[in-house]
Coordinates of C-alpha atoms and ligand atoms in Angstrom, one line a residue:
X27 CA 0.0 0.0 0.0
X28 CA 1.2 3.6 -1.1
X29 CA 2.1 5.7 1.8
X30 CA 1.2 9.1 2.0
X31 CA 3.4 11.9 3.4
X32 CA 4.9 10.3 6.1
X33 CA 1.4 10.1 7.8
X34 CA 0.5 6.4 6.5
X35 CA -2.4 5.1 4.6
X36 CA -5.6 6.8 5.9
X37 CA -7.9 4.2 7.3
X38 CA -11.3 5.6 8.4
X39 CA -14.8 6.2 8.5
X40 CA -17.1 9.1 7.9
X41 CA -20.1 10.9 9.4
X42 CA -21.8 14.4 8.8
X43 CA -23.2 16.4 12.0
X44 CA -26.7 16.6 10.8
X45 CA -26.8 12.6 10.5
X46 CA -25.5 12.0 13.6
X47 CA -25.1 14.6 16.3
X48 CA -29.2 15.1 16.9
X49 CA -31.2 18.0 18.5
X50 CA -30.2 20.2 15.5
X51 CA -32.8 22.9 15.8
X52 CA -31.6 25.2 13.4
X53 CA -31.1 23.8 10.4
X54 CA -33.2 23.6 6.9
X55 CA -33.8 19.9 7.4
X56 CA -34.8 20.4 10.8
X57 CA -38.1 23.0 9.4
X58 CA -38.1 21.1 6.3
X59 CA -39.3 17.5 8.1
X60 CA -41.8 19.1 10.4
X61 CA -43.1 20.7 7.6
X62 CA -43.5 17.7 5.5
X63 CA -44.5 15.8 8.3
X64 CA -41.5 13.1 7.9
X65 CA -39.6 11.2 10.2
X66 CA -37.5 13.8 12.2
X67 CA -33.9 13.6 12.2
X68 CA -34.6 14.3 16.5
X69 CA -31.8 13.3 18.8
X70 CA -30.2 11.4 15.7
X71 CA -27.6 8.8 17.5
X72 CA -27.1 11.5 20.0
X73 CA -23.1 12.0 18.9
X74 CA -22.9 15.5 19.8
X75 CA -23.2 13.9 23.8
X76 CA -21.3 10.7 22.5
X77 CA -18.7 11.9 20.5
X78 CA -16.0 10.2 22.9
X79 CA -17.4 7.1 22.9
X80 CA -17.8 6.8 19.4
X81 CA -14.0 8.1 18.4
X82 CA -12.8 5.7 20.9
X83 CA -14.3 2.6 19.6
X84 CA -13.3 3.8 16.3
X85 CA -9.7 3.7 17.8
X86 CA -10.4 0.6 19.1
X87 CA -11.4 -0.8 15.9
X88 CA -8.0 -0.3 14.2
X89 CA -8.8 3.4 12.5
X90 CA -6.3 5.9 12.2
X91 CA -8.8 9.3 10.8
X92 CA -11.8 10.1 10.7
X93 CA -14.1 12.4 8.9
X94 CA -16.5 14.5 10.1
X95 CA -18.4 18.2 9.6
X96 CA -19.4 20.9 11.4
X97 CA -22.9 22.5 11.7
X98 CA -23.1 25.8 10.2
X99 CA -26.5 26.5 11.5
X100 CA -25.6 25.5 14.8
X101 CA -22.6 27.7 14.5
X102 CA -24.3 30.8 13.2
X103 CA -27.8 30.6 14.7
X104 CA -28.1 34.1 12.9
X105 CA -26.4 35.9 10.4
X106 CA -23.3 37.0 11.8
X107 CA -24.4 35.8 15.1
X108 CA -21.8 33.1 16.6
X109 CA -22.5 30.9 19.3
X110 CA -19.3 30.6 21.1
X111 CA -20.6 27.4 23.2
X112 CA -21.1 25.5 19.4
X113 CA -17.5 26.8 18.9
X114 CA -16.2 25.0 22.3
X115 CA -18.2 21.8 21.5
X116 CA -16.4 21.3 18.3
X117 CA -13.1 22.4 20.1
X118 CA -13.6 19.7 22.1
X119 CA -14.9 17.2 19.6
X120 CA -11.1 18.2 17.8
X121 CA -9.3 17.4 21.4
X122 CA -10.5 14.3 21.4
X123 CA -9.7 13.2 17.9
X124 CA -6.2 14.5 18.8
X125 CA -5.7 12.8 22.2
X126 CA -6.5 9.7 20.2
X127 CA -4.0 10.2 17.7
X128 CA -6.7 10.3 15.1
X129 CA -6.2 12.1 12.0
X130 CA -8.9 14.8 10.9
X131 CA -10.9 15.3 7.9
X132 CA -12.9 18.3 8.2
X133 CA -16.2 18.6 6.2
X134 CA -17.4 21.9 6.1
X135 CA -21.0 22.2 5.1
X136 CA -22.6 19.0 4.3
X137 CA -26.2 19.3 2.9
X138 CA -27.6 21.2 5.5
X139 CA -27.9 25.1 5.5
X140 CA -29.0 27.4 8.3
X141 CA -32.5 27.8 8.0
X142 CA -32.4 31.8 7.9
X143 CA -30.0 30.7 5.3
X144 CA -32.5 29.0 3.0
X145 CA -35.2 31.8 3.8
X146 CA -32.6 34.0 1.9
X147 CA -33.0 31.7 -0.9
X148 CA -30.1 28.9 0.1
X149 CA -27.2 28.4 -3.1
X150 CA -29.6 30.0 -5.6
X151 CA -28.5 33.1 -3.4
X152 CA -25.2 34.7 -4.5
X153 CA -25.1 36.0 -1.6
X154 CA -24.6 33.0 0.1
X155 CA -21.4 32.6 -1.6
X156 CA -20.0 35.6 0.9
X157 CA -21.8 34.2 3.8
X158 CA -20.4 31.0 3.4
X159 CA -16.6 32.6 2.9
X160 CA -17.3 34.2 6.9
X161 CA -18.3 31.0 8.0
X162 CA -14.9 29.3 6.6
X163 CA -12.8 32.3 7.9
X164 CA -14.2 31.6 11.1
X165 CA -13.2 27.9 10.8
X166 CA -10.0 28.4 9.8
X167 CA -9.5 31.1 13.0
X168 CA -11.0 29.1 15.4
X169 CA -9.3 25.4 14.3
X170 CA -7.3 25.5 11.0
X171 CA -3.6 23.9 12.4
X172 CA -5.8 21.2 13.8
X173 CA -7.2 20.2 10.5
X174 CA -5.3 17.6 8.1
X175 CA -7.4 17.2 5.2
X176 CA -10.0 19.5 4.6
X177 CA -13.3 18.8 2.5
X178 CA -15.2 22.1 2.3
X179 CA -18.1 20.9 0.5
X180 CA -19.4 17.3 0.5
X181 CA -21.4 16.3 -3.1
X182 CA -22.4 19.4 -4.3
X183 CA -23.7 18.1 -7.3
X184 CA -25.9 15.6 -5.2
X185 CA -27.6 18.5 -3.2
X186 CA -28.2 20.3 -6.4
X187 CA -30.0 17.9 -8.3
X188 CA -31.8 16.1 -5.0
X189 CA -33.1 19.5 -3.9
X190 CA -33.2 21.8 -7.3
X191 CA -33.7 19.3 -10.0
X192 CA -35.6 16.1 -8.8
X193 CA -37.1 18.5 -6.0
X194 CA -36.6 15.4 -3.4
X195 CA -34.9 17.6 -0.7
X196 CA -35.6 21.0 0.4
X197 CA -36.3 23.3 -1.3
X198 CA -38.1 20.8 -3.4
X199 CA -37.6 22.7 -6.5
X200 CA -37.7 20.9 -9.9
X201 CA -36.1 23.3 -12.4
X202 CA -33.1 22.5 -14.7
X203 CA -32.4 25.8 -14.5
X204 CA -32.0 26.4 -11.0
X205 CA -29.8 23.6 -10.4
X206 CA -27.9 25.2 -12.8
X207 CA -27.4 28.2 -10.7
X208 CA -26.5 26.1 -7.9
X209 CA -24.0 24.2 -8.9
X210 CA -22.4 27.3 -10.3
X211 CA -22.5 29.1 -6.7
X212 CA -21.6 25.7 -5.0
X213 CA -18.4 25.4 -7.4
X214 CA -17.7 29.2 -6.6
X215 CA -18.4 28.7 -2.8
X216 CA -15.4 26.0 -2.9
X217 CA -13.1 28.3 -5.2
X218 CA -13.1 30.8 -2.5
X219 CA -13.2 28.6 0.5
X220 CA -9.8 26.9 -1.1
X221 CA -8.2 30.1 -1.3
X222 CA -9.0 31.9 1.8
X223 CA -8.2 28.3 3.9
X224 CA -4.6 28.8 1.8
X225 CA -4.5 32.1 2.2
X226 CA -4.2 31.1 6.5
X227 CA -2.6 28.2 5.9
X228 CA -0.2 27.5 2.7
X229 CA 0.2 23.8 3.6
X230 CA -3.1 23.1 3.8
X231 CA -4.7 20.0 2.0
X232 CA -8.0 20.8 0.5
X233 CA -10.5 19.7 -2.0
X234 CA -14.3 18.5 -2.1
X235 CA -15.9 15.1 -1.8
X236 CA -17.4 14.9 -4.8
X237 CA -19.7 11.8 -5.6
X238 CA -18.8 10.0 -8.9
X239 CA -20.0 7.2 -10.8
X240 CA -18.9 3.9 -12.3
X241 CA -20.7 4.3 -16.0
X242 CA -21.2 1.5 -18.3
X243 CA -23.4 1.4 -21.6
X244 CA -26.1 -0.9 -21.3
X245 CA -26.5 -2.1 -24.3
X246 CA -22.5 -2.3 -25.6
X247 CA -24.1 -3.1 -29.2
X248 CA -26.0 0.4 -29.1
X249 CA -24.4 3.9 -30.1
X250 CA -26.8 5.4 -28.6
X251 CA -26.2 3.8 -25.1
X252 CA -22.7 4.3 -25.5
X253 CA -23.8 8.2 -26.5
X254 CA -25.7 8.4 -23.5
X255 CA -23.2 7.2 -21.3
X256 CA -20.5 10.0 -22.5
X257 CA -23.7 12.8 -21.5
X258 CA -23.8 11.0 -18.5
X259 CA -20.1 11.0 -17.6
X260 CA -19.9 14.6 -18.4
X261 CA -22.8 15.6 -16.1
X262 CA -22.0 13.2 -13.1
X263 CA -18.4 13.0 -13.2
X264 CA -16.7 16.1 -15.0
X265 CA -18.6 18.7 -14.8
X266 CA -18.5 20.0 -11.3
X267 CA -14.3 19.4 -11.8
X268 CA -14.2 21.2 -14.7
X269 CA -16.2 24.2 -12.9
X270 CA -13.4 23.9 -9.5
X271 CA -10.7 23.3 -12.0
X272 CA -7.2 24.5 -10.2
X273 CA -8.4 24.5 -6.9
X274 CA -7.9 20.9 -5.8
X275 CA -4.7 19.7 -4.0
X276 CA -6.9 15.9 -2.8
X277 CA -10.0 14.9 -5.0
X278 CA -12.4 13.5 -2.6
X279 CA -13.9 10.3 -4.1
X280 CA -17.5 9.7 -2.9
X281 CA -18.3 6.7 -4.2
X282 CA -22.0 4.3 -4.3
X283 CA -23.1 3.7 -8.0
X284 CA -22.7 2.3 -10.8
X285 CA -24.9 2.8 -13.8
X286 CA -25.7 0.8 -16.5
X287 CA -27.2 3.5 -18.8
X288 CA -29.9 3.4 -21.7
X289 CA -30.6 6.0 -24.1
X290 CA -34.2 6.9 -23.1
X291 CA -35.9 10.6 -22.6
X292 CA -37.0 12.1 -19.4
X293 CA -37.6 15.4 -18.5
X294 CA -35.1 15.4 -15.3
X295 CA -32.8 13.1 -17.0
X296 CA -32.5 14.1 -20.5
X297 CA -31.4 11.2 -22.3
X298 CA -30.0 9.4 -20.2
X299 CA -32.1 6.5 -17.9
X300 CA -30.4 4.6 -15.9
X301 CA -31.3 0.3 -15.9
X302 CA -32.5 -1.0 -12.5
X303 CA -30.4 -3.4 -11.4
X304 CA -33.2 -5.7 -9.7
X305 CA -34.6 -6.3 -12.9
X306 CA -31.3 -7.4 -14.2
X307 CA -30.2 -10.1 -11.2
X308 CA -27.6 -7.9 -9.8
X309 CA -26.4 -8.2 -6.4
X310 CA -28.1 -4.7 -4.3
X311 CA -28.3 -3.3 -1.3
X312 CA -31.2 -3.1 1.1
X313 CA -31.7 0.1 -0.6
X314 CA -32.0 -1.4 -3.9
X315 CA -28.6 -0.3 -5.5
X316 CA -26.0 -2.2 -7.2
X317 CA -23.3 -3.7 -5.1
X318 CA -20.3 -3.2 -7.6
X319 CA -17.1 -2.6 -5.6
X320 CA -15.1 -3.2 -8.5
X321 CA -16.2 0.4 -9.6
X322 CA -14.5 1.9 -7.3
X323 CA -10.8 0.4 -8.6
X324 CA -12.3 1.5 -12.2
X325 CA -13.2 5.4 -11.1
X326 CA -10.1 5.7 -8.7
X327 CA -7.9 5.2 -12.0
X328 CA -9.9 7.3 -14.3
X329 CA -9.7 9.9 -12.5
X330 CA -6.2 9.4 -11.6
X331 CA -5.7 9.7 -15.1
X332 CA -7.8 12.5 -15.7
X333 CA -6.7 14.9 -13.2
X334 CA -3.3 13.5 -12.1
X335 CA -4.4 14.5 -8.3
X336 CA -4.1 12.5 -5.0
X337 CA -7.5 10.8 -4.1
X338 CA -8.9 10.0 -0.9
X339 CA -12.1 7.7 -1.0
X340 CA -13.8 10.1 1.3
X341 CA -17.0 7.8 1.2
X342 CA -17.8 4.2 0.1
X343 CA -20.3 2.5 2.0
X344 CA -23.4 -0.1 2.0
X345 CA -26.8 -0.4 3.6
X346 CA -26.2 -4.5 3.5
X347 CA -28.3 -6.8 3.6
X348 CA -26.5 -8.5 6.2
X349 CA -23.2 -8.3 7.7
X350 CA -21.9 -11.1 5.9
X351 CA -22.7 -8.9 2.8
X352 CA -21.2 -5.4 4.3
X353 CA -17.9 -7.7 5.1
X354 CA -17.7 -8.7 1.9
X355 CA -18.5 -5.4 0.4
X356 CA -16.1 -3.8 2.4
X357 CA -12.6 -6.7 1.4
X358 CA -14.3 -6.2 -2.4
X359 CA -13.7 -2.6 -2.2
X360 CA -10.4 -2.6 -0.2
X361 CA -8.7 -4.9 -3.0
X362 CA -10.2 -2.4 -5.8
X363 CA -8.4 0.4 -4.2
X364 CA -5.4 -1.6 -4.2
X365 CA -5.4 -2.3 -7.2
X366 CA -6.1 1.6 -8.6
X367 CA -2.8 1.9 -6.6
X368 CA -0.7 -1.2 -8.2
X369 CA -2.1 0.4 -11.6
X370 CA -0.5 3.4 -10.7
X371 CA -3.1 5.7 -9.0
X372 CA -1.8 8.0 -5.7
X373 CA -5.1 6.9 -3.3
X374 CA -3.7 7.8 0.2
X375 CA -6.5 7.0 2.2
X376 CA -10.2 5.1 2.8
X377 CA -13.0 6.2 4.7
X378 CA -15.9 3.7 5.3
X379 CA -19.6 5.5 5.3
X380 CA -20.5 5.4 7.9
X381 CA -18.7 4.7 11.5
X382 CA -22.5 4.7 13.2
X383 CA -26.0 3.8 11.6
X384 CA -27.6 7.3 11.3
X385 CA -30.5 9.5 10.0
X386 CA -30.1 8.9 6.0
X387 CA -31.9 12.0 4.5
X388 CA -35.6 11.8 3.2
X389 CA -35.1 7.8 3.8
X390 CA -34.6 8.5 7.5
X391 CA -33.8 5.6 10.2
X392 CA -34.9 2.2 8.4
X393 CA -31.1 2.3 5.9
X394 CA -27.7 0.4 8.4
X395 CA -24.6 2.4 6.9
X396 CA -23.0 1.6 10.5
X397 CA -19.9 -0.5 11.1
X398 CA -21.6 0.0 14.6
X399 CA -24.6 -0.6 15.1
X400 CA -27.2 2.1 17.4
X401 CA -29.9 0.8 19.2
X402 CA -32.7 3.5 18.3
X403 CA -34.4 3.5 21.6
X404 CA -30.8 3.2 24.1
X405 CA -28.6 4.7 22.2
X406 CA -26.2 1.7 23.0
X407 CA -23.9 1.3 20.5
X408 CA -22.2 -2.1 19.4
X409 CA -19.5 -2.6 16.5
X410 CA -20.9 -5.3 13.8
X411 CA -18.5 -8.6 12.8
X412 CA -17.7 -6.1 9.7
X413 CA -16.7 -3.3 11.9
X414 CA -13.6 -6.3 13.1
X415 CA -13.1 -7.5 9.6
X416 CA -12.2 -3.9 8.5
X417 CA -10.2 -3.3 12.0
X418 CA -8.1 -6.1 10.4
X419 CA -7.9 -4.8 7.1
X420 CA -7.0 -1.4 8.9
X421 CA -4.0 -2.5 11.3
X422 CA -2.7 -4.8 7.7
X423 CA 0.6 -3.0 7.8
X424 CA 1.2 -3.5 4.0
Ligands
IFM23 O1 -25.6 9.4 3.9 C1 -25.1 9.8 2.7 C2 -24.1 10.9 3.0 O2 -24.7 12.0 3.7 C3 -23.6 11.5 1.7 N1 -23.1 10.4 0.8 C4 -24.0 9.3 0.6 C5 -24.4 8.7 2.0 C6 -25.3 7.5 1.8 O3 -26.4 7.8 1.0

């Protein structure tokens, strides 16, 4: 295995505040489910209380980083308005992950906006461009030579088509147009988080996790699968790099799907459809995606090629169907990267989604991401067998 900077492999696992920390009162999400009338989000797996614990058992279990974000809304409960006790929560959650000589991955806004935020109008906002730039300023003040990798925004192009184009998450908006817009202010929002967290500190690592996709043709035989396919690579995969081009010093390799796609017209889609998996005896998830760790090898040395960057997989993960499955899923995707890196690719570090079950968006509770598992009513939290098999694959000194 390639070592990176003197620091080692990165062997981790990955959360986001909103998913896990609970009693997030500020937030979009938070207004958005009692709204709708959905499942709340609530106490979550009460992390921000149990943010020892869970660190420690993810020391225990062989990791050596871990990735995590920060609430902006609890942060800045009001524009300009900073709540110093959020500030000394996350100094301690930092302490912690120090003391136990775990390295840090910073996430800085991941999905979830302050809700006097959104009123403005969220990313379609230009304005929240500048907002977010104070918000990073005031990161990089209060914790900056703590950080080791920073990730300042997690899938942007996810939270632009789930909430602007397939109108799935707030602000349920189904425009073409407006995602547009978003994705142009997300990119922007990173370009200038990148330079002002370089501006404090040169040898800072940054980038954004971005979510790519392991694209096949359907039909092999059909041009116009093999057309739609190009479209789709250039939409999922290129685009947002080509928008942040020059402002990457890690590319963050979210990574969950591969597509099988068919040349077919929809009006969110274009022309590209994408096969279902069930239909054609592949091995899925609980959630009904395709288990295809092999992707991950393929995408890891395409963009390797492409961009000629270091990668991190800053997310790969399962809701399995059981835990001999997530096991398996998780050795599967360990020997792709691998063997990205005997093919030549500089990957310098894997973080498993997710170290605890959690709240998973609009699909809330019911989806197990968890190496650990949390019991929903105690809040007891117990490592699965998978959680051990990738403590092994973690302390492998190769
Ligand atoms: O839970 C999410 C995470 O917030 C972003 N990446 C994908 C995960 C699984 O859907």
């Amino acid at each position: 295995m390639v070592k990176s900077n003197g620091v080692g492999f990165l062997w981790g696992s990955a959360t986001s505040a909103y998913q896990v920390e609970g009693g997030n009162i500020w937030s979009d999400w938070h207004f958005w489910e009692k709204q709708r009338g959905l499942e709340q989000c609530g106490q979550a797996v009460r992390h921000y209380e149990k943010f020892a614990e869970d660190f420690t058992l993810a020391k225990q279990l062989g990791q050596n980083a871990h990735r995590f974000s920060m609430e902006w809304a609890r942060i800045e409960t009001a524009p300009g308005q900073i709540s110093q006790s959020e500030i000394e929560h996350y100094r301690q959650v930092i302490k912690t992950l120090k003391s136990l000589n775990l390295k840090i991955c910073l996430t800085l806004h991941h999905f979830t906006l302050p809700q006097w935020l959104a009123n403005q109008g969220g990313w379609e906002n230009n304005q929240a461009i500048e907002y977010f730039k104070r918000y990073v300023q005031l990161v990089v003040k209060e914790f900056g030579s703590d950080i080791d990798l920073w990730v300042t925004i997690n899938e942007p192009l996810v939270l632009a088509t789930e909430g602007y184009l397939y109108g799935h998450w707030p602000p349920q908006i189904k425009s073409y147009r407006r995602m547009i817009k978003v994705v142009n202010n997300l990119a922007q929002a990173h370009q200038e988080a990148y330079k002002i967290i370089h501006e404090a500190l040169p040898q800072a690592r940054v980038g954004l996790a971005h979510n790519f996709f392991s694209l096949e043709p359907y039909r092999r035989w059909f041009i116009l699968d093999e057309w739609a396919t190009i479209r789709a690579d250039n939409f999922w995969n290129k685009w947002l790099m080509k928008l942040t081009t020059g402002s990457h010093d890690f590319i963050g390799v979210n990574y969950y799907f591969h597509q099988r796609v068919l040349f077919s017209f929809n009006w969110s889609r274009g022309f590209v459809a994408f096969a279902d998996p069930k239909k054609l005896n592949k091995e899925i998830s609980s959630l009904g995606w395709e288990v295809y760790p092999s992707g991950l090898g393929e995408v890891l040395l395409t963009i390797w090629q492409r961009y000629h960057l270091p990668l991190y997989v800053t997310e790969n993960g399962i809701d399995a169907q059981s835990e001999a499955q997530r096991a398996s899923f998780i050795t599967r995707s360990v020997a792709a990267v691998k063997q990205a890196q005997k093919q030549g690719a500089e990957v310098k570090g894997y973080f498993y989604w997710s170290l605890l079950d959690n709240f998973e968006w609009d699909k809330g509770y019911q989806p197990k991401f968890g190496l650990i598992e949390v019991d929903r009513k105690t809040f007891v939290r117990t490592p699965r067998e998978s959680a051990r098999v990738y403590a092994e694959i973690c302390s492998d000194k190769i």
